[in-house]
Coordinates of C-alpha atoms in Angstrom, one line a residue:
Chain A
M1159 CA 0.0 0.0 0.0
A1160 CA 2.8 2.6 1.0
A1161 CA 4.5 1.5 -2.1
V1162 CA 1.8 1.9 -4.5
D1163 CA 1.0 5.7 -3.7
E1164 CA 4.7 6.3 -3.6
I1165 CA 4.7 5.1 -7.1
V1166 CA 1.8 7.1 -8.2
F1167 CA 3.4 10.2 -6.5
H1168 CA 6.6 9.9 -8.2
Q1169 CA 5.4 9.2 -11.9
L1170 CA 3.7 12.2 -11.5
L1171 CA 7.0 14.4 -11.7
H1172 CA 7.9 12.7 -15.0
W1173 CA 4.7 12.8 -16.9
H1174 CA 5.0 16.2 -18.6
H1175 CA 4.7 16.5 -22.3
F1176 CA 3.7 13.2 -23.1
Y1177 CA 2.5 14.0 -26.6
D1178 CA 4.1 15.6 -29.4
R1179 CA 2.7 14.7 -32.6
S1180 CA 0.4 18.0 -32.1
T1181 CA -2.8 18.6 -33.9
S1182 CA -4.4 15.4 -33.7
G1183 CA -7.4 15.5 -31.5
V1184 CA -6.7 12.0 -29.8
A1185 CA -3.3 13.1 -28.9
L1186 CA -4.7 16.2 -27.4
L1187 CA -7.4 14.4 -25.5
S1188 CA -4.8 11.8 -24.1
D1189 CA -2.5 14.8 -22.7
G1190 CA -5.4 16.5 -21.0
L1191 CA -6.5 13.2 -19.4
L1192 CA -3.0 12.4 -18.3
H1193 CA -2.3 16.2 -17.2
T1194 CA -5.6 16.0 -15.0
A1195 CA -5.0 12.5 -13.7
E1196 CA -1.6 13.4 -12.8
L1197 CA -2.9 16.4 -10.5
L1198 CA -5.7 14.6 -9.1
A1199 CA -3.0 11.5 -8.3
L1200 CA -0.9 14.1 -6.6
V1201 CA -3.5 15.2 -4.2
A1202 CA -4.7 11.4 -3.8
G1203 CA -1.2 10.3 -3.4
F1204 CA -0.5 12.9 -0.5
F1205 CA -3.9 12.1 1.3
L1206 CA -2.8 8.2 1.1
Y1207 CA 0.4 9.0 2.6
A1208 CA -1.2 11.3 5.3
D1209 CA -3.6 8.4 6.3
L1210 CA -0.8 5.8 6.5
R1211 CA 1.0 8.2 8.7
R1212 CA -2.1 8.7 10.9
R1213 CA -2.7 5.2 11.3
D1214 CA 0.9 4.5 12.1
A1215 CA 0.9 1.8 9.1
L1216 CA 3.8 3.4 6.9
A1217 CA 6.5 1.0 6.1
V1218 CA 9.0 3.4 5.6
G1219 CA 11.5 1.1 3.7
H1220 CA 9.0 -0.2 1.5
A1221 CA 7.9 3.2 0.7
W1222 CA 11.3 4.3 -0.4
S1223 CA 12.0 1.2 -2.5
G1224 CA 8.3 1.9 -4.2
A1225 CA 9.4 5.3 -4.8
F1226 CA 12.4 4.3 -6.6
L1227 CA 10.7 1.4 -8.3
G1228 CA 8.1 3.5 -9.7
A1229 CA 10.4 6.1 -11.0
G1230 CA 12.6 3.6 -12.6
A1231 CA 10.0 1.5 -14.3
F1232 CA 8.2 4.8 -15.4
Q1233 CA 11.4 6.1 -17.0
V1234 CA 12.3 2.6 -18.6
F1235 CA 8.7 2.2 -19.8
D1236 CA 8.6 5.5 -21.3
G1237 CA 12.0 5.1 -22.8
I1238 CA 11.3 1.8 -24.6
V1239 CA 7.8 1.8 -25.3
D1240 CA 7.0 5.5 -25.7
H1241 CA 10.1 6.5 -27.4
K1242 CA 11.2 3.7 -29.5
V1243 CA 8.2 1.0 -29.8
L1244 CA 5.3 3.7 -30.2
R1245 CA 7.7 6.8 -31.2
V1246 CA 5.2 9.0 -29.2
H1247 CA 7.7 11.6 -28.5
Q1248 CA 11.5 11.6 -28.5
V1249 CA 14.1 13.2 -25.6
R1250 CA 15.3 15.8 -28.1
Y1251 CA 14.9 17.0 -31.8
G1252 CA 16.9 17.7 -34.5
V1253 CA 20.1 15.9 -33.1
D1254 CA 20.9 12.2 -33.1
V1255 CA 19.0 11.0 -30.0
T1256 CA 21.1 7.8 -29.6
P1257 CA 23.2 9.2 -26.6
Y1258 CA 20.0 10.7 -25.2
D1259 CA 18.1 7.6 -25.2
W1260 CA 21.3 5.7 -23.6
A1261 CA 21.2 8.2 -20.7
W1262 CA 17.4 8.1 -20.4
N1263 CA 17.2 4.4 -20.1
L1264 CA 20.4 3.7 -18.0
A1265 CA 19.1 6.2 -15.5
G1266 CA 15.6 4.4 -15.3
L1267 CA 17.8 1.1 -14.6
V1268 CA 19.9 2.6 -12.0
L1269 CA 16.8 3.9 -10.2
L1270 CA 15.0 0.5 -10.7
A1271 CA 18.1 -1.1 -9.1
V1272 CA 18.4 1.1 -6.2
G1273 CA 14.7 0.4 -5.8
G1274 CA 15.4 -3.2 -5.8
L1275 CA 17.9 -3.3 -3.3
L1276 CA 16.1 -1.1 -1.0
L1277 CA 13.1 -3.4 -1.4
A1278 CA 15.4 -6.4 -0.3
R1279 CA 16.5 -4.5 2.7
A1280 CA 13.2 -3.6 3.7
R1281 CA 12.0 -7.3 3.6
R1282 CA 15.0 -8.5 5.3
A1283 CA 14.3 -6.1 8.1
G1284 CA 10.7 -7.0 8.2
R1285 CA 11.7 -10.8 8.7
R1286 CA 14.0 -9.8 11.6
R1287 CA 11.4 -7.7 13.3
P1288 CA 7.9 -9.2 12.7
S1289 CA 5.3 -6.8 13.7
Chain B
M1399 CA -16.9 38.0 -21.4
T1400 CA -17.2 41.6 -21.7
T1401 CA -19.0 43.3 -19.3
G1402 CA -22.7 43.7 -20.2
P1403 CA -25.7 45.2 -18.9
V1404 CA -26.4 42.1 -16.2
A1405 CA -22.8 42.3 -14.9
A1406 CA -23.4 45.3 -12.8
P1407 CA -26.3 44.1 -10.9
L1408 CA -24.9 40.8 -10.6
A1409 CA -22.0 42.3 -9.0
L1410 CA -24.0 44.3 -6.7
A1411 CA -26.1 41.2 -5.9
C1412 CA -22.6 39.5 -4.9
V1413 CA -21.7 42.2 -2.6
L1414 CA -25.5 41.8 -1.1
A1415 CA -24.8 38.5 -0.7
A1416 CA -21.9 38.6 1.3
V1417 CA -23.6 41.0 3.6
V1418 CA -26.3 38.7 4.3
Y1419 CA -23.9 35.9 4.5
A1420 CA -22.0 37.6 7.1
A1421 CA -25.1 38.9 9.0
G1422 CA -26.6 35.5 8.8
A1423 CA -23.6 33.7 10.2
A1424 CA -23.3 36.3 12.9
R1425 CA -27.0 35.3 14.1
L1426 CA -26.0 31.8 14.3
R1427 CA -23.2 32.5 16.4
R1428 CA -25.1 34.6 18.9
R1429 CA -27.8 31.8 19.1
G1430 CA -25.0 29.4 19.9
D1431 CA -24.8 27.7 16.7
A1432 CA -21.0 26.7 15.8
W1433 CA -20.3 28.2 12.5
P1434 CA -16.5 28.3 11.6
W1435 CA -15.3 31.8 10.8
R1436 CA -13.2 30.3 7.8
R1437 CA -16.5 30.0 6.0
D1438 CA -17.4 33.7 6.4
A1439 CA -14.0 34.3 5.1
V1440 CA -14.0 32.3 2.0
F1441 CA -17.5 33.5 1.2
A1442 CA -16.3 37.1 1.2
V1443 CA -13.2 36.2 -0.6
G1444 CA -15.4 34.3 -3.2
C1445 CA -17.9 37.2 -3.8
A1446 CA -14.8 39.5 -4.0
A1447 CA -13.6 37.3 -7.1
L1448 CA -17.0 37.5 -8.5
V1449 CA -17.1 41.4 -8.2
W1450 CA -13.6 41.7 -9.8
G1451 CA -14.3 39.2 -12.3
L1452 CA -17.8 41.0 -13.2
A1453 CA -16.7 44.6 -12.7
G1454 CA -13.2 45.3 -12.0
P1455 CA -10.4 45.9 -14.4
V1456 CA -8.6 42.8 -15.8
P1457 CA -5.2 43.2 -17.5
G1458 CA -4.4 41.6 -20.8
G1459 CA -5.3 41.6 -24.4
P1460 CA -9.1 41.3 -24.9
F1461 CA -9.0 37.3 -24.9
T1462 CA -6.8 37.2 -22.1
A1463 CA -8.9 39.4 -20.1
H1464 CA -11.8 37.4 -21.0
A1465 CA -9.9 34.3 -19.6
G1466 CA -9.2 36.1 -16.4
R1467 CA -12.8 36.9 -16.2
H1468 CA -13.9 33.4 -16.7
L1469 CA -11.6 32.1 -14.2
L1470 CA -13.0 34.7 -11.7
V1471 CA -16.5 34.3 -12.3
A1472 CA -17.1 30.8 -13.5
M1473 CA -14.6 28.9 -11.5
A1474 CA -12.7 30.5 -8.5
G1475 CA -15.4 32.6 -7.1
P1476 CA -18.4 30.0 -7.4
A1477 CA -15.9 27.2 -5.8
L1478 CA -15.3 29.3 -2.9
L1479 CA -18.9 30.1 -2.4
A1480 CA -19.5 26.5 -2.5
T1481 CA -17.0 25.8 0.2
A1482 CA -18.9 28.2 2.7
R1483 CA -22.2 25.9 2.6
P1484 CA -24.6 28.7 1.6
L1485 CA -27.7 26.4 1.6
T1486 CA -26.9 25.0 4.8
L1487 CA -26.6 28.5 6.3
V1488 CA -30.0 29.6 4.8
L1489 CA -32.0 26.6 5.9
R1490 CA -30.4 27.0 9.6
L1491 CA -31.6 30.6 9.5
L1492 CA -35.0 30.1 8.0
P1493 CA -37.6 29.5 10.8
P1494 CA -40.0 26.4 10.3
G1495 CA -42.7 27.6 7.8
G1496 CA -43.4 28.2 4.2
P1497 CA -40.3 29.7 2.6
R1498 CA -38.3 27.1 4.3
R1499 CA -40.4 24.1 3.2
G1500 CA -40.3 26.0 -0.4
L1501 CA -36.8 25.9 -0.4
L1502 CA -36.3 22.6 0.5
R1503 CA -38.7 21.4 -1.8
V1504 CA -36.7 23.0 -4.7
A1505 CA -33.4 21.7 -3.4
H1506 CA -34.6 18.3 -3.1
S1507 CA -36.9 18.3 -6.1
P1508 CA -36.4 15.6 -9.1
A1509 CA -35.1 18.4 -11.1
A1510 CA -32.2 19.7 -8.7
R1511 CA -31.4 15.9 -8.1
W1512 CA -30.6 15.4 -11.6
L1513 CA -28.9 18.8 -12.1
L1514 CA -26.6 17.9 -8.9
F1515 CA -25.8 14.1 -10.2
P1516 CA -21.9 15.0 -11.1
P1517 CA -21.8 14.1 -14.8
V1518 CA -24.6 16.0 -15.4
A1519 CA -23.4 19.0 -13.8
A1520 CA -20.1 18.5 -15.3
A1521 CA -21.9 18.4 -18.6
V1522 CA -23.7 21.6 -18.0
D1523 CA -20.7 23.5 -17.0
V1524 CA -17.9 22.2 -19.2
G1525 CA -20.2 21.5 -22.1
G1526 CA -21.6 25.0 -22.1
L1527 CA -17.9 26.2 -22.3
W1528 CA -17.2 24.1 -25.3
L1529 CA -20.5 25.4 -27.1
L1530 CA -19.3 28.9 -26.2
Y1531 CA -15.9 28.7 -28.0
R1532 CA -16.5 26.1 -30.8
T1533 CA -19.7 27.1 -32.2
G1534 CA -21.0 30.6 -33.4
L1535 CA -22.2 31.5 -29.8
W1536 CA -19.4 33.8 -29.0
A1537 CA -19.8 35.8 -31.9
A1538 CA -23.7 36.0 -31.3
A1539 CA -23.2 36.7 -27.7
H1540 CA -20.9 39.8 -28.3
R1541 CA -23.4 41.1 -31.0
N1542 CA -26.3 41.2 -28.5
P1543 CA -25.6 42.6 -25.3
L1544 CA -28.4 40.6 -23.6
P1545 CA -27.5 37.2 -24.2
G1546 CA -24.1 38.2 -23.4
G1547 CA -25.3 39.0 -19.9
L1548 CA -27.2 36.2 -19.4
L1549 CA -24.0 34.2 -20.4
E1550 CA -22.2 35.5 -17.3
L1551 CA -25.3 34.4 -15.3
H1552 CA -25.4 31.0 -16.7
M1553 CA -21.4 30.6 -16.0
L1554 CA -21.7 31.7 -12.6
L1555 CA -24.5 29.3 -11.8
A1556 CA -23.1 26.4 -13.6
G1557 CA -19.7 26.8 -11.9
L1558 CA -21.6 26.8 -8.6
L1559 CA -23.5 23.7 -9.5
F1560 CA -20.5 21.7 -10.7
A1561 CA -18.8 22.5 -7.3
M1562 CA -21.7 21.6 -5.2
A1563 CA -22.2 18.6 -7.4
V1564 CA -18.9 17.3 -6.8
W1565 CA -18.3 18.0 -3.2
R1566 CA -22.0 17.9 -2.0
L1567 CA -21.2 19.6 1.3
D1568 CA -24.8 21.2 1.2
P1569 CA -27.6 19.1 2.2
V1570 CA -28.7 17.8 -1.3
R1571 CA -30.4 14.8 -2.4
G1572 CA -28.9 11.9 -3.9
R1573 CA -25.7 9.9 -2.6
C1574 CA -22.7 9.8 -4.9
G1575 CA -19.7 7.8 -3.9
L1576 CA -16.1 9.3 -4.0
P1577 CA -15.1 7.2 -7.2
L1578 CA -18.1 8.8 -9.3
R1579 CA -17.4 12.3 -7.9
A1580 CA -13.6 12.0 -8.6
V1581 CA -14.1 10.5 -12.1
T1582 CA -16.1 13.2 -13.1
L1583 CA -13.8 15.9 -11.9
L1584 CA -11.0 14.1 -13.8
A1585 CA -13.2 14.1 -16.8
A1586 CA -14.4 17.7 -16.7
G1587 CA -10.4 18.8 -16.1
A1588 CA -9.5 16.9 -19.0
A1589 CA -12.2 18.5 -21.1
H1590 CA -11.1 22.1 -19.8
A1591 CA -7.8 21.3 -20.5
V1592 CA -8.3 20.3 -23.9
L1593 CA -10.2 22.9 -24.9
A1594 CA -7.7 25.5 -23.4
K1595 CA -4.9 23.8 -25.7
S1596 CA -7.0 24.0 -28.8
L1597 CA -7.6 27.7 -28.1
Y1598 CA -3.9 28.4 -28.1
V1599 CA -4.0 27.3 -31.8
A1600 CA -7.4 28.4 -33.1
G1601 CA -9.8 31.3 -31.4
P1602 CA -13.7 30.9 -31.1
P1603 CA -15.2 30.9 -34.7
G1604 CA -16.0 34.5 -35.8
T1605 CA -13.6 36.2 -33.9
A1606 CA -10.1 37.6 -34.7
F1607 CA -7.8 37.9 -31.6
T1608 CA -4.1 38.2 -32.3
A1609 CA -2.0 35.0 -31.8
A1610 CA -0.2 36.4 -28.8
D1611 CA -3.3 37.4 -27.1
L1612 CA -4.8 34.1 -27.9
R1613 CA -2.1 32.0 -26.6
A1614 CA -1.7 34.3 -23.2
G1615 CA -5.3 33.7 -22.7
A1616 CA -5.2 30.0 -23.4
Q1617 CA -2.4 29.5 -21.2
L1618 CA -4.1 31.4 -18.2
M1619 CA -7.2 29.2 -18.8
Y1620 CA -5.0 25.9 -18.7
Y1621 CA -3.0 26.9 -15.7
G1622 CA -5.8 28.7 -14.0
G1623 CA -8.1 25.6 -14.5
D1624 CA -5.4 23.3 -13.0
A1625 CA -5.2 25.6 -9.7
V1626 CA -9.2 25.5 -9.5
E1627 CA -9.2 21.8 -9.9
M1628 CA -6.5 21.3 -7.4
F1629 CA -8.6 23.0 -5.0
L1630 CA -11.6 20.9 -5.8
A1631 CA -9.5 17.7 -5.5
L1632 CA -8.3 19.0 -2.1
V1633 CA -11.6 19.2 -0.9
L1634 CA -12.5 16.1 -1.9
A1635 CA -9.5 14.6 -0.2
V1636 CA -10.1 16.3 3.0
Q1637 CA -13.6 14.9 3.1
W1638 CA -12.4 11.3 2.4
Y1639 CA -9.5 11.8 5.2
A1640 CA -12.3 13.1 7.7
A1641 CA -14.8 10.3 6.9
T1642 CA -12.3 7.5 7.1
G1643 CA -10.9 9.0 10.2
R1644 CA -14.4 8.8 11.5
R1645 CA -15.1 5.6 10.5
R1646 CA -12.1 4.0 12.1
A1647 CA -12.6 5.8 15.5
R1648 CA -16.2 4.4 15.6
Q1649 CA -14.7 1.1 14.7
A1650 CA -12.2 1.1 17.4
A1651 CA -14.9 2.4 20.1
R1652 CA -17.0 -0.5 18.9
E1653 CA -14.2 -3.1 19.4
A1654 CA -13.3 -1.5 22.7
L1655 CA -16.5 -2.3 24.3
P1656 CA -16.6 -5.6 26.1
A1657 CA -18.1 -8.4 24.4
G1658 CA -22.3 -8.4 25.0
V1659 CA -22.5 -4.9 25.5
H1660 CA -23.7 -3.1 22.5

């Protein structure tokens, strides 16, 4: 639970300018929906987080790992599926995008790795100290 | 939205409403009712926003100024009024009898129930906006002052309707769960954002605004819309937070009772 809302929280920061093939009505709609969903998710995430704190149910280790896993998964998904497979948008225009793509995807993988390590640590800590 | 013949009386009505609200809240407090001061404050700020949008000077080119007025009169102002629970205040103030019964009958009528069903309220509010910007309505409204003025009134009321339908702070009929209200807010926000972005490239039919003016106005509409939508979402989230807290407290109290005592 803690992980889920942190994932939601963090993806928001990355969701800007999702579409770039402008003029198409569908693209405009998807952008408006995403933009609005991201605002609402920001509010919802904050209040879910506050609720967990209130109940003393926040698993801090899991939350941090969730944040990294969410950000990393989003970045890699964006990098592979959006940039390459669907070619929705690119990192930069008018230049060779290869180095940018590598940087984007590798940074996403690093985030994922950090998140995985944190998750393993949180699980170990949870087993030592069952609550 | 230029200031038409309806704007000045409407602004005056807003000032009057603020005075009546403050006097009513003061009477409730004298009587011993708890009525938070912050409601007086938001109502007054909401009325000030309406007066500013209706009659005050708004900077920018013609379209940008229109977007600013629209933001004040149709979105920020009504939302602030709705947080102050005006219907609750009036119902508490009116003595039992004819007027109070009449008001309740209107508020609980099938028509009001339908209008306050969140998707319908959203369609009235944002749908009207699409009609205004994407049909010849804008041009027609600016040729004839009276429909233009009625448009201002419609925007104010539609904004109020939408905020009341999504929040349901006042005693209205029909229970709507949080998911429906949140999804409605999402859809309305998206429709607003899409319209704002489309206005960035193409103005309403039959008008000729400069590109710079159109862009500044569309951006104001887009980001201003975000701000109001965040406000709507915040109030929804606070409602959810308070409701889950109460539910949990009740549950804890029940569990604390020894078995057999209920």
